[in-house]
Amino acid sequence: MQARREKLRRLQDMGVNPYPHVFHRTHKAAEIKSNFDIFENKEVAIAGRLMAIRRMGKASFAHVEDSSGRIQIYVRLDEVGEQSYEIFKLSDIGDIIGLVGRVVKTRTGEITVQVMQYTLLAKTLRPIPVVKEKIEGDKRIVYDAFSDKEMRYRQRYLDLIVNPHVRDVFVKRTRIISSMREFLNQRGFLEVETPILQPLYGGATARPFTTHHNTLDMTLYLRIANELYLKRLIVGGFDAVYEFAKDFRNEGMDRFHNPEFTMMELYVAYEDYYYMMDLVEQMFCKIAEDLYGGYEIIYQGQKIDLTPPWPRVPLFEAIEKETGFDLFGKNLDELRAIAGKLHIEWDESWGEGKLIDEIFSEKVEPTLIQPTFIIDYPISLSPLAKKHRDKPGLVERFEPFIAGREMGNAFTELNDPIDQRQRFLAQLELRARGDDEAQPLDEDFLRALEYGMPPTTGLGVGIDRLVMLFTDQPSIRDVIFFPQMRPEQYKL
RNA sequence: GAGGGUGUAGCUCAGCCUGGUAGAGCAGCGGCCUUUUAAGCCGUUGGUCGAAGGUUCGAUUCCUUCCACCCUCACCA
């Protein structure tokens, strides 16, 4: 709106700099509001964005919002003088202002800063959506919420200005990650960084993004996982390493998938997947405790109790319990017949592992609301996991499920280089049959294993989904600041 | 990739079925108001109705195509 440019010019004519360099704050809104007895009648300097204005001629109320929250201000002509009151009158909702004032309580009991000096810190040229709210008892009624999802995601800055609960989600995201770091650092883990640009991708089954390096004139891939690099570091002698990694997968997008996402992988030498299950329980509990002070959380209306120990249910037992069918040792035809009886559509190209996985995700996964470890998966689904110590055909692998969702993936890692080579060769066969997600053979990784990797356990946790769980958000786009979007046609 | 839905003022929406070129609230602008809080009262500006084409005397409304977004499903973490 060009009325704002006009105001800007009038301010400049008055000799006001609409974009000064600095403003020294002494306090934030929330501090003042929660310690009124200390601040009463004291002078404070605060700054923030004007979010509501109620003008009444020669005196006005407004709300200023800073990173901590909102506080009411009271501006009187006789208190700030002609010039400042004029500047205030030229202010719009959205303008960034600074002020010095006295902390008081109004007739209705609201803690308010009575302004003595009023300074414009940044004039807005675009109007921000005005969201009004009314508090009725405990209920907060929001009027004209800024709710268009496309705009919220494309212009996240606006979303953050206008929707305070969005800010809260992202603050929690950072706190979750720091809790995990703290947890791991306390246990002596080393945080490391490994390549994002990889000459060969691996460590997961997915299609990669491809790019090109000019000087080397070669194809490089954006990593789909960092597993093989972290294991090389275990070979190198580190006892426990972890990395928060941006991974990239060239697949579809929906409320659980973004092309780039954050994964935390960790590896521990001389331990197995039983150790890792204990670690996962403890880590999730620490996050819950740091965030909410207890082990109980609510996700989409479901109460979830993270108190350990979580049940550890073998995959085949879990399937049998839900469907009545024991899939263990069944061949392809038998599995297809069972899938048919369970009304699950399957594809000719699927192998045994894929069918089992499908039956599991259709029939069992949605039932796993309370934290559960599903353990011991078929070998064919897990080319990097070590064979089970007593169950032939299976590997020592587990996935924690919470609220019907897989929250991670862990194994006792395969450290036998000959077995690992055979598994890679099996993947190559799948690839030859047209499975473009099968993993390529990584000769250097095999060489590393041939130098000897200690017994090791490893874990991967999808951070975005973890944050969804702990912040009660239904879509991955609500926990990533700038989710992937088709580019908009630029219009001003 | 398949199905369903949505697109009208800066924001939230009505109007469309039953064609006659647009309305409300908030925001904005002007006025009154020195304890208001979804402030109030009076006045007022603002929209090539997602884009293109078709039917029609006439399309925001009916038809076709396209674009964008949302939801569900499929692939995947």
PDB file of C-alpha atoms (C1' of nucleotides) in Angstrom, chain A residues 7 54-57 61 72 76 78 106-108 110 132-133 143-145 150 254 257-258 261 354 406 465 477 486, chain B residues 10-13 25-30 33-40 67-72 74-77:
ATOM      1  CA  LYS A   7       4.014   8.363   5.541  1.00  0.00           C
ATOM      2  CA  ARG A  54      -6.127   1.582  19.629  1.00  0.00           C
ATOM      3  CA  ARG A  55      -6.032   5.321  19.091  1.00  0.00           C
ATOM      4  CA  MET A  56      -8.150   7.729  21.115  1.00  0.00           C
ATOM      5  CA  GLY A  57      -7.217  11.194  20.007  1.00  0.00           C
ATOM      6  CA  PHE A  61      -2.920   2.024  23.508  1.00  0.00           C
ATOM      7  CA  GLN A  72       0.679  -3.282  26.031  1.00  0.00           C
ATOM      8  CA  ARG A  76       0.029  10.041  25.759  1.00  0.00           C
ATOM      9  CA  ASP A  78       1.331  15.190  27.132  1.00  0.00           C
ATOM     10  CA  THR A 106      -4.086  -0.014  33.810  1.00  0.00           C
ATOM     11  CA  ARG A 107      -7.556   0.268  35.263  1.00  0.00           C
ATOM     12  CA  THR A 108      -8.345  -3.198  33.941  1.00  0.00           C
ATOM     13  CA  GLU A 110      -3.106  -5.112  32.393  1.00  0.00           C
ATOM     14  CA  LYS A 132      -7.223 -10.162  16.262  1.00  0.00           C
ATOM     15  CA  GLU A 133      -7.868 -12.229  19.277  1.00  0.00           C
ATOM     16  CA  TYR A 143     -10.310 -13.707  14.322  1.00  0.00           C
ATOM     17  CA  ASP A 144      -9.178 -13.601  10.715  1.00  0.00           C
ATOM     18  CA  ALA A 145      -6.241 -15.917  11.332  1.00  0.00           C
ATOM     19  CA  GLU A 150       0.780 -21.754   0.766  1.00  0.00           C
ATOM     20  CA  ASP A 254       3.839 -35.272   1.267  1.00  0.00           C
ATOM     21  CA  HIS A 257       8.468 -36.315   3.241  1.00  0.00           C
ATOM     22  CA  ASN A 258      10.525 -33.328   2.184  1.00  0.00           C
ATOM     23  CA  PHE A 261      15.447 -33.574   5.671  1.00  0.00           C
ATOM     24  CA  LYS A 354       8.920 -56.311   0.483  1.00  0.00           C
ATOM     25  CA  GLU A 406       8.528 -45.376  12.581  1.00  0.00           C
ATOM     26  CA  ARG A 465       9.402 -36.618  12.337  1.00  0.00           C
ATOM     27  CA  ARG A 477       6.122 -28.710   6.538  1.00  0.00           C
ATOM     28  CA  ARG A 486       7.377 -25.197  -6.449  1.00  0.00           C
TER      29      ARG A 486
ATOM     30  C1'   G B  10      -3.791  -6.466   2.112  1.00  0.00           C
ATOM     31  C1'   C B  11      -6.175 -10.705   5.613  1.00  0.00           C
ATOM     32  C1'   U B  12     -10.704 -13.984   6.686  1.00  0.00           C
ATOM     33  C1'   C B  13     -14.836 -14.994   3.743  1.00  0.00           C
ATOM     34  C1'   G B  25     -15.817  -7.896   8.757  1.00  0.00           C
ATOM     35  C1'   C B  26     -10.926  -6.575   9.868  1.00  0.00           C
ATOM     36  C1'   A B  27      -6.758  -3.626   7.846  1.00  0.00           C
ATOM     37  C1'   G B  28      -6.161   1.314   5.073  1.00  0.00           C
ATOM     38  C1'   C B  29      -7.600   6.693   4.451  1.00  0.00           C
ATOM     39  C1'   G B  30     -10.342  11.347   6.733  1.00  0.00           C
ATOM     40  C1'   C B  33     -12.268  10.752  21.404  1.00  0.00           C
ATOM     41  C1'   U B  34      -6.307  11.178  27.412  1.00  0.00           C
ATOM     42  C1'   U B  35      -7.347   3.876  30.639  1.00  0.00           C
ATOM     43  C1'   U B  36      -8.455   1.068  25.685  1.00  0.00           C
ATOM     44  C1'   U B  37      -7.940  -4.137  24.565  1.00  0.00           C
ATOM     45  C1'   A B  38     -11.743  -8.053  18.485  1.00  0.00           C
ATOM     46  C1'   A B  39     -11.861  -0.175  21.513  1.00  0.00           C
ATOM     47  C1'   G B  40     -16.125   2.774  19.831  1.00  0.00           C
ATOM     48  C1'   C B  67      -1.624 -22.892 -13.608  1.00  0.00           C
ATOM     49  C1'   A B  68      -1.139 -22.888  -8.283  1.00  0.00           C
ATOM     50  C1'   C B  69      -2.304 -24.797  -3.611  1.00  0.00           C
ATOM     51  C1'   C B  70      -4.728 -28.269  -0.067  1.00  0.00           C
ATOM     52  C1'   C B  71      -6.539 -33.294   1.233  1.00  0.00           C
ATOM     53  C1'   U B  72      -6.587 -38.697   0.372  1.00  0.00           C
ATOM     54  C1'   A B  74       0.480 -44.936  -4.300  1.00  0.00           C
ATOM     55  C1'   C B  75       6.585 -44.732  -3.737  1.00  0.00           C
ATOM     56  C1'   C B  76       9.743 -43.407   0.314  1.00  0.00           C
ATOM     57  C1'   A B  77      12.434 -41.636   6.260  1.00  0.00           C
TER      58        A B  77
END
